mmCIF file with all atom_site columns, C-alpha atoms in Angstrom:
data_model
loop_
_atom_site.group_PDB
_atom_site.id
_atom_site.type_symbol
_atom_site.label_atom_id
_atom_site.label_alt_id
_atom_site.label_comp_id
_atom_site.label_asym_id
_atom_site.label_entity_id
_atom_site.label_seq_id
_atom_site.pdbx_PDB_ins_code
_atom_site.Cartn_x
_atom_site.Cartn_y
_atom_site.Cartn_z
_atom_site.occupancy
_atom_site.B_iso_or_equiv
_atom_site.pdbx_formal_charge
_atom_site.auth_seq_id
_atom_site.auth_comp_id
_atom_site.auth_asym_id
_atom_site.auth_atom_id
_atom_site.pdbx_PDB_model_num
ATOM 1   C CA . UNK A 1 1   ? 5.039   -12.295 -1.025  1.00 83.00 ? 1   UNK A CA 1
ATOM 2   C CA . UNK A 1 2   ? 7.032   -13.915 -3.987  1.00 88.00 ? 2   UNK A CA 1
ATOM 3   C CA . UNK A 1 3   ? 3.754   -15.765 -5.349  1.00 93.00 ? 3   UNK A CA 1
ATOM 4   C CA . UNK A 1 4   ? 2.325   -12.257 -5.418  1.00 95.00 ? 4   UNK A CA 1
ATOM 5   C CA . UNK A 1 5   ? 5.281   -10.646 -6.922  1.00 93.00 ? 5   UNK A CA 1
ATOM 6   C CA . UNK A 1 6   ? 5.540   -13.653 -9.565  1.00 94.00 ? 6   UNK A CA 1
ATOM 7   C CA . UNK A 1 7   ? 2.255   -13.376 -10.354 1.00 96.00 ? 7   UNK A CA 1
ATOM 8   C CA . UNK A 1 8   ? 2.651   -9.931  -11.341 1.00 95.00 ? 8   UNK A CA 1
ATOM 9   C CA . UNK A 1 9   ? 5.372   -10.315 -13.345 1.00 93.00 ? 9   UNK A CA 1
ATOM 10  C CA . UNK A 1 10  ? 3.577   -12.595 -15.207 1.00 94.00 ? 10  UNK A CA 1
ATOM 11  C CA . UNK A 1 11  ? 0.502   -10.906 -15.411 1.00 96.00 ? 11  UNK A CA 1
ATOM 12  C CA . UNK A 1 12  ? 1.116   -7.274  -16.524 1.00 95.00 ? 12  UNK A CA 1
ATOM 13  C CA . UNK A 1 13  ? 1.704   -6.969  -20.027 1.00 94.00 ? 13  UNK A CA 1
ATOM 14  C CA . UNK A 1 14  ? 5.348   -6.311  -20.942 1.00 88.00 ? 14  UNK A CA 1
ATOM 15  C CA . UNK A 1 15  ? 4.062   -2.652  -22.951 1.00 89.00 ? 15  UNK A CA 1
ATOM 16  C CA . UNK A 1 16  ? 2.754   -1.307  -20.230 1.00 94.00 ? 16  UNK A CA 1
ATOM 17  C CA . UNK A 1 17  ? 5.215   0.522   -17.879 1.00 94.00 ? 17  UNK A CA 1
ATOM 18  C CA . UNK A 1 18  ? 8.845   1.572   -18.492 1.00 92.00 ? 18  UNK A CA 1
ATOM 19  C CA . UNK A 1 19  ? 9.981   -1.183  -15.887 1.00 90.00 ? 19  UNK A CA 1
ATOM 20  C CA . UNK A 1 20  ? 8.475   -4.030  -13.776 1.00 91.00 ? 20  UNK A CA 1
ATOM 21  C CA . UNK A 1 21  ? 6.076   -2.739  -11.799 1.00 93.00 ? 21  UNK A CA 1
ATOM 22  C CA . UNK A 1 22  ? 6.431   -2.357  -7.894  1.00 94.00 ? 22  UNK A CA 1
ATOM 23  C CA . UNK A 1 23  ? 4.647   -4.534  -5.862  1.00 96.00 ? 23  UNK A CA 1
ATOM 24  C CA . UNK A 1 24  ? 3.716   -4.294  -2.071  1.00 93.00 ? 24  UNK A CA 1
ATOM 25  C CA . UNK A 1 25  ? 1.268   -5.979  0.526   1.00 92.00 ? 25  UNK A CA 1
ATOM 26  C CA . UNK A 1 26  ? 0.316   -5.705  3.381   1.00 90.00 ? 26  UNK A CA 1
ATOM 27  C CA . UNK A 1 27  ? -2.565  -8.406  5.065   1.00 89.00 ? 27  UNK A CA 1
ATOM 28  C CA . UNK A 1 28  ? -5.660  -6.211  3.480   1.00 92.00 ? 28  UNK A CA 1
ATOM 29  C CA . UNK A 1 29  ? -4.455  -4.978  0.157   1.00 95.00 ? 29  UNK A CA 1
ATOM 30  C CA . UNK A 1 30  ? -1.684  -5.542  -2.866  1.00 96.00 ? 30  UNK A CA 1
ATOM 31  C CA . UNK A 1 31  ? -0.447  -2.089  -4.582  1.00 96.00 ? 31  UNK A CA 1
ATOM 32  C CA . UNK A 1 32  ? 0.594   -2.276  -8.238  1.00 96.00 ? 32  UNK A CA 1
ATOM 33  C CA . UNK A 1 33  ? 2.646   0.989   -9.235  1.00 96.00 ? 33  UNK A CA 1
ATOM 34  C CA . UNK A 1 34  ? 3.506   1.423   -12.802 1.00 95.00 ? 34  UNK A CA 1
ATOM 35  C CA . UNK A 1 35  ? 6.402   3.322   -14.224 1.00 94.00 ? 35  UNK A CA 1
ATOM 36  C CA . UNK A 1 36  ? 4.818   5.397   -17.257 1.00 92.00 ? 36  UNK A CA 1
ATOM 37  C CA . UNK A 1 37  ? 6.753   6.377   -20.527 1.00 87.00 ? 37  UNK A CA 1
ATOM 38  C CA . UNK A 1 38  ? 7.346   9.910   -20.415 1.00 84.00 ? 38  UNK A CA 1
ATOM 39  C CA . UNK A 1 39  ? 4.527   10.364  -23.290 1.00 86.00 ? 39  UNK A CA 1
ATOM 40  C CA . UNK A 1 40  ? 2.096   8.259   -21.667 1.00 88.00 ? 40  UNK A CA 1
ATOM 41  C CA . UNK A 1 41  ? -1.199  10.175  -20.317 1.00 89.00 ? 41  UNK A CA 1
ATOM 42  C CA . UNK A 1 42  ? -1.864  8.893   -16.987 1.00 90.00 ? 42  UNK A CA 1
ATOM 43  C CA . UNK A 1 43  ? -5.557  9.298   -17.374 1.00 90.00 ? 43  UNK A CA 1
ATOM 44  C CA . UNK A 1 44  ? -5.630  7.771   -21.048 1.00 94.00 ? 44  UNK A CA 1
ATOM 45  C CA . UNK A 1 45  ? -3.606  4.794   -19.615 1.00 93.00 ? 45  UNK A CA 1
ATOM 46  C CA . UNK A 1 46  ? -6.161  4.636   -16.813 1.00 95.00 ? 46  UNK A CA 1
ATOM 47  C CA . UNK A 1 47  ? -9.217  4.018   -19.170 1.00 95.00 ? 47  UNK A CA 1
ATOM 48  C CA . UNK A 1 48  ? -7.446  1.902   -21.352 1.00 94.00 ? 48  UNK A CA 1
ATOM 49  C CA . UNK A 1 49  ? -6.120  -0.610  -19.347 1.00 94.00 ? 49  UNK A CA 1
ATOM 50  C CA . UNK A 1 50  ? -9.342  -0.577  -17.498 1.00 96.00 ? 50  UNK A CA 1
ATOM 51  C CA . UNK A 1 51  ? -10.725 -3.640  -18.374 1.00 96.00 ? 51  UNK A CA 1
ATOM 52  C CA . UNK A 1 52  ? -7.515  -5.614  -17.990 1.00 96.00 ? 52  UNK A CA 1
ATOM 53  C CA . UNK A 1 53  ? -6.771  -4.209  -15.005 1.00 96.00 ? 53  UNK A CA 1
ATOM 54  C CA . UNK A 1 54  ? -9.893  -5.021  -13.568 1.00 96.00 ? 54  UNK A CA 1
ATOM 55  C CA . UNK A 1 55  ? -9.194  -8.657  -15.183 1.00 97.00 ? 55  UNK A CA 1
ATOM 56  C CA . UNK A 1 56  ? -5.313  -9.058  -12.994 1.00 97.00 ? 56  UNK A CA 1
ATOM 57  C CA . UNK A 1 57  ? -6.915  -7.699  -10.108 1.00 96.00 ? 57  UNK A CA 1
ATOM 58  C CA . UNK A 1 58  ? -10.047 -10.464 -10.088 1.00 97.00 ? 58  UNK A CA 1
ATOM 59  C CA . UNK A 1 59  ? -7.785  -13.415 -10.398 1.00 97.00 ? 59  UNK A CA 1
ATOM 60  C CA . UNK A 1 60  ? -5.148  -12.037 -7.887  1.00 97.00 ? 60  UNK A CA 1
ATOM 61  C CA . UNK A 1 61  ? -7.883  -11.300 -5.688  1.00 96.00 ? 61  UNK A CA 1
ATOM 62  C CA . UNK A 1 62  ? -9.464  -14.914 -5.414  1.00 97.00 ? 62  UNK A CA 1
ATOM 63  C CA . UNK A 1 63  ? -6.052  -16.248 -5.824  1.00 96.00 ? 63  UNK A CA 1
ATOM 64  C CA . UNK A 1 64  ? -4.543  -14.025 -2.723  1.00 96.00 ? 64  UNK A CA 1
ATOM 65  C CA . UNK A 1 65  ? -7.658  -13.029 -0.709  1.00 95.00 ? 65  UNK A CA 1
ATOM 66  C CA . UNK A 1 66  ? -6.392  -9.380  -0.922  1.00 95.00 ? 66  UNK A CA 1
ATOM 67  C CA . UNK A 1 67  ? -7.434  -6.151  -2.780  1.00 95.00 ? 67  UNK A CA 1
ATOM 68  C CA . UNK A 1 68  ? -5.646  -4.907  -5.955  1.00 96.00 ? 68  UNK A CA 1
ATOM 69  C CA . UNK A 1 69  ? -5.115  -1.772  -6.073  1.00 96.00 ? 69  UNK A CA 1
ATOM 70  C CA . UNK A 1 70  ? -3.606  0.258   -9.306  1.00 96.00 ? 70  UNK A CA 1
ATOM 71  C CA . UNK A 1 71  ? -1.508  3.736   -9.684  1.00 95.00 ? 71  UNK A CA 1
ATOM 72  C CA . UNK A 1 72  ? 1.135   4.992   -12.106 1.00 96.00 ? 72  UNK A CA 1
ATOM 73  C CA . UNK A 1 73  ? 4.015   7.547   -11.699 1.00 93.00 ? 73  UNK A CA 1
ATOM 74  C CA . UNK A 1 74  ? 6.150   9.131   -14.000 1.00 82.00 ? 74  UNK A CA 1
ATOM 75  C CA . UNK A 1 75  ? 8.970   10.110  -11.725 1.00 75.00 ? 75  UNK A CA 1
ATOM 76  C CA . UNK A 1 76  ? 7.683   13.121  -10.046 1.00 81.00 ? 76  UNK A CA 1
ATOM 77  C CA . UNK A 1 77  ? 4.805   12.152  -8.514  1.00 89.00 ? 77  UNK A CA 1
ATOM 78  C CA . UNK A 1 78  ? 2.371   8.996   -7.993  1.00 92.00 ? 78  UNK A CA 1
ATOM 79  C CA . UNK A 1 79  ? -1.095  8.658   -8.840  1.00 93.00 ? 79  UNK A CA 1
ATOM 80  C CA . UNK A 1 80  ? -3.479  6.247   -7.264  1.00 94.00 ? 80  UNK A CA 1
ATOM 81  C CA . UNK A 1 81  ? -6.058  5.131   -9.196  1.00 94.00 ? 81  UNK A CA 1
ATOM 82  C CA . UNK A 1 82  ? -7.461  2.961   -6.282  1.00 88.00 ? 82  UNK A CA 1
ATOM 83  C CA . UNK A 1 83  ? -6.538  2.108   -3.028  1.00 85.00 ? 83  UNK A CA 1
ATOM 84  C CA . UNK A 1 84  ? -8.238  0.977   0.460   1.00 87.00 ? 84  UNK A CA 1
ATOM 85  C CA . UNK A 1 85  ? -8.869  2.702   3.486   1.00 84.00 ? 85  UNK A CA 1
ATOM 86  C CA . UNK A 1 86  ? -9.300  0.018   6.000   1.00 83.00 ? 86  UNK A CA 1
ATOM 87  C CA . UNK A 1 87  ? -10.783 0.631   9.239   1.00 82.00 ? 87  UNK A CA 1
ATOM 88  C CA . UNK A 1 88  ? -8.218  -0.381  12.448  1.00 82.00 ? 88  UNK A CA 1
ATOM 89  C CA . UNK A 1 89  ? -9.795  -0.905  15.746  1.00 82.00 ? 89  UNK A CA 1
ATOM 90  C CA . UNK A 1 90  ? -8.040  0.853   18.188  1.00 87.00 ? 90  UNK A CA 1
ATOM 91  C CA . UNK A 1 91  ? -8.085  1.055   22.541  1.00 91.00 ? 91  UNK A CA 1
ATOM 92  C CA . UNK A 1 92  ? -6.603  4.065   23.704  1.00 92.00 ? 92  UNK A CA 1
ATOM 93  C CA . UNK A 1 93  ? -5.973  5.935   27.052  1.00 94.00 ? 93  UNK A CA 1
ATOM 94  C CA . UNK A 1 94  ? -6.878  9.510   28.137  1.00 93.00 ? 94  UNK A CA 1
ATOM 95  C CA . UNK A 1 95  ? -3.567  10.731  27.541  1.00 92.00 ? 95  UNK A CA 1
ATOM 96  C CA . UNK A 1 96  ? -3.737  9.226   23.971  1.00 93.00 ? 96  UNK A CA 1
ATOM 97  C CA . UNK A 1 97  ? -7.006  10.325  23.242  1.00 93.00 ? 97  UNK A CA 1
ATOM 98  C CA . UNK A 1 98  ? -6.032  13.407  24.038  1.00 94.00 ? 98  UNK A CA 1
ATOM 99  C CA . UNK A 1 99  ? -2.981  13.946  21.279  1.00 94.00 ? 99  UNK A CA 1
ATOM 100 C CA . UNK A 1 100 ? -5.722  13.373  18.795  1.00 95.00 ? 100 UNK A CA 1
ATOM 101 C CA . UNK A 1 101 ? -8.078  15.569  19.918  1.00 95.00 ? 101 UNK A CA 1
ATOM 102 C CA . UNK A 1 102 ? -5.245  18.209  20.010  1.00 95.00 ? 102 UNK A CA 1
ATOM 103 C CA . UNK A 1 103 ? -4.882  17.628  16.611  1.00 95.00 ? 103 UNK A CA 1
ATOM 104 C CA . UNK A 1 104 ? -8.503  17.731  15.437  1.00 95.00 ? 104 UNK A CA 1
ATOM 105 C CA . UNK A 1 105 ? -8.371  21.175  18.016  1.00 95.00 ? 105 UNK A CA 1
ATOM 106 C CA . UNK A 1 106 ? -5.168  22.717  16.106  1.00 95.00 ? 106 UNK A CA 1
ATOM 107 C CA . UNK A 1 107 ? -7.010  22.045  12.686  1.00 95.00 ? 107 UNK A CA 1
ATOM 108 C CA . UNK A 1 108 ? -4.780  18.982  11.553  1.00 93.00 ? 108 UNK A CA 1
ATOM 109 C CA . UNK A 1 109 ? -7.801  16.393  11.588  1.00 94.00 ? 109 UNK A CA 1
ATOM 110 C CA . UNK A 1 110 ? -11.581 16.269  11.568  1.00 95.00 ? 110 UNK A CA 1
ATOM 111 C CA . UNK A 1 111 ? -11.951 12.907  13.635  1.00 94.00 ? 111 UNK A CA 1
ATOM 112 C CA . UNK A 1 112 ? -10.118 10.953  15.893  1.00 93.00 ? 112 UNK A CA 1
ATOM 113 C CA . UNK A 1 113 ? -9.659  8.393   12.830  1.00 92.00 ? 113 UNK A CA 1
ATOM 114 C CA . UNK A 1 114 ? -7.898  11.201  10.448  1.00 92.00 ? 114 UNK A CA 1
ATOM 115 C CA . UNK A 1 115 ? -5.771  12.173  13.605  1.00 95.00 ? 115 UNK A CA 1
ATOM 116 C CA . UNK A 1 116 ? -4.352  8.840   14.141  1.00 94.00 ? 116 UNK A CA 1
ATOM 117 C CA . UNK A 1 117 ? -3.613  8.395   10.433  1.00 93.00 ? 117 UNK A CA 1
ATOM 118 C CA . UNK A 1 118 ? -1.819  11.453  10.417  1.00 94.00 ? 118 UNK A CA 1
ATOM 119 C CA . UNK A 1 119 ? 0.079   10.022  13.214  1.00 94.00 ? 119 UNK A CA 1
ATOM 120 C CA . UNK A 1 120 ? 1.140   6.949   11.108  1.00 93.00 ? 120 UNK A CA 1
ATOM 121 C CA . UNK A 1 121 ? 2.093   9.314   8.598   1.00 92.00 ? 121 UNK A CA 1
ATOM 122 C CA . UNK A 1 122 ? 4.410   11.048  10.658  1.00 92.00 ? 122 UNK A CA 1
ATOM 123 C CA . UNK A 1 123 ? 6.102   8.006   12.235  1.00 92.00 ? 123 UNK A CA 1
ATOM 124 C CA . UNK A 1 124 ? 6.575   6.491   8.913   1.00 91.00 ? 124 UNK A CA 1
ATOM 125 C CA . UNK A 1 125 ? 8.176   9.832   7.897   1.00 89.00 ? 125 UNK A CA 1
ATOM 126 C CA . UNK A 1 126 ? 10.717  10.435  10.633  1.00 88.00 ? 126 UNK A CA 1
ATOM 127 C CA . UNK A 1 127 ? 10.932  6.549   11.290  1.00 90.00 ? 127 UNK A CA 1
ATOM 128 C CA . UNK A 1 128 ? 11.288  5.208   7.377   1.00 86.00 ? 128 UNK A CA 1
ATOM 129 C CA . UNK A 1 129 ? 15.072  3.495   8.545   1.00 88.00 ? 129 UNK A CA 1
ATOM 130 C CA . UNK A 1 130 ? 14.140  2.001   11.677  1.00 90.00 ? 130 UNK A CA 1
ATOM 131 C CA . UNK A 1 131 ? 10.554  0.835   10.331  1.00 88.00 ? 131 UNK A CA 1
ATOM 132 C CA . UNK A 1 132 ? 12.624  -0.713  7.223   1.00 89.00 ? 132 UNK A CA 1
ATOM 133 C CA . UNK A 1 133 ? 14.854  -2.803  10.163  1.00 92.00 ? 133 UNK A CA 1
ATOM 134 C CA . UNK A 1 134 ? 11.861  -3.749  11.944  1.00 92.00 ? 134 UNK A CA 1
ATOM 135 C CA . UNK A 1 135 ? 10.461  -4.976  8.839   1.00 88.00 ? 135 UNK A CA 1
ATOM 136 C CA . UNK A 1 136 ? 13.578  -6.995  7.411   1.00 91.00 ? 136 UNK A CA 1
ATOM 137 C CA . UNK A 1 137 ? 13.452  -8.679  11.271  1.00 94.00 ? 137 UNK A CA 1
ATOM 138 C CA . UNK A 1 138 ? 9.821   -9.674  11.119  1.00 91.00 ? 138 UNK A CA 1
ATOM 139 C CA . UNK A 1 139 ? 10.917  -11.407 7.008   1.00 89.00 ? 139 UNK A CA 1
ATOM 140 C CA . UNK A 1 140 ? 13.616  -13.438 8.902   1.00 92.00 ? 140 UNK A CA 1
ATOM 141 C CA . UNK A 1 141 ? 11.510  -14.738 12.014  1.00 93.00 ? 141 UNK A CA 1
ATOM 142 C CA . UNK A 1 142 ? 8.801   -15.286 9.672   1.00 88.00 ? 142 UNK A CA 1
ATOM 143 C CA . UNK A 1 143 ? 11.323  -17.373 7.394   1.00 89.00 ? 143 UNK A CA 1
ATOM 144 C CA . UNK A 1 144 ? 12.709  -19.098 10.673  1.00 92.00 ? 144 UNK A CA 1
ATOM 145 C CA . UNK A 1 145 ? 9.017   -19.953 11.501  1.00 90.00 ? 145 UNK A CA 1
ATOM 146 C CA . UNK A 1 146 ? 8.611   -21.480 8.125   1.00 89.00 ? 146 UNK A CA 1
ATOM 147 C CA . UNK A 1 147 ? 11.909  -23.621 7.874   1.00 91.00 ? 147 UNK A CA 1
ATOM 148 C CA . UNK A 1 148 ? 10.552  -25.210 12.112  1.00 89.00 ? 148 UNK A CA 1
ATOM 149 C CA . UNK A 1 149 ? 8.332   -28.198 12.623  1.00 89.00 ? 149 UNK A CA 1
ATOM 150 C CA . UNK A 1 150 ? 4.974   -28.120 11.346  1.00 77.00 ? 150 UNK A CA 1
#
């Protein structure tokens, strides 16, 4: 994660974002969110920075093996201007199956796929502390891993 984050930080020009941009990855995809200038027009900013952009993301691409994706936000709210949806293969049990067709019944999803990403949603919601603890664990076995024998 600190190659990606260096890279980054060397890579986006300086003018364009109030403060260092916020990087995070996950196995499948690196998310670059901007801070815009009050007076910036998202949109504007979107089409021209385009090209660079498109540039950063190439070489962090075949550099990483991961997707760049791009938003902006200006305090209030956060605008993607890509991202990835990436398929997750799943086994599940009657009883499971059945909370997601219980949503797709009560009109919260149209598939069993939207269902069990509104599920992730809502853990990640109600679970944001605990997820952030599990998180910092899995940093410091992974750095454990990484100091042992090769």
């Amino acid at each position: 994660m600190e190659q990606i984050l260096e890279y980054f930080a060397q890579a986006v020009p300086s003018g364009w974002f109030s403060a260092p941009p916020a990087v995070t990855c996950d196995r499948d995809e690196v998310v670059v969110i901007g801070w815009l200038a009050p007076d910036v027009v998202p949109g504007e900013f979107r089409e021209q920075s385009r090209p660079a952009r498109m540039g950063i993301a190439a070489q962090a691409e075949a550099r990483f093996g991961r997707k760049v994706s791009w938003g902006v936000t200006d305090g209030e709210r956060t605008l993607m201007f890509t991202h990835l949806n990436v398929p997750v293969m799943t086994r599940l049990r009657i009883d499971e199956r059945a909370v997601l067709d219980a949503l797709i019944d009560g009109g919260l999803a149209r598939s069993r796929s939207e269902a069990l990403a509104w599920c992730v949603r809502l853990v990640a919601k109600h679970q944001r502390d605990w997820l952030s603890e599990l998180r910092e664990a899995a940093d410091t076995v992974r750095a454990v891993r990484e100091k042992g024998p090769s």
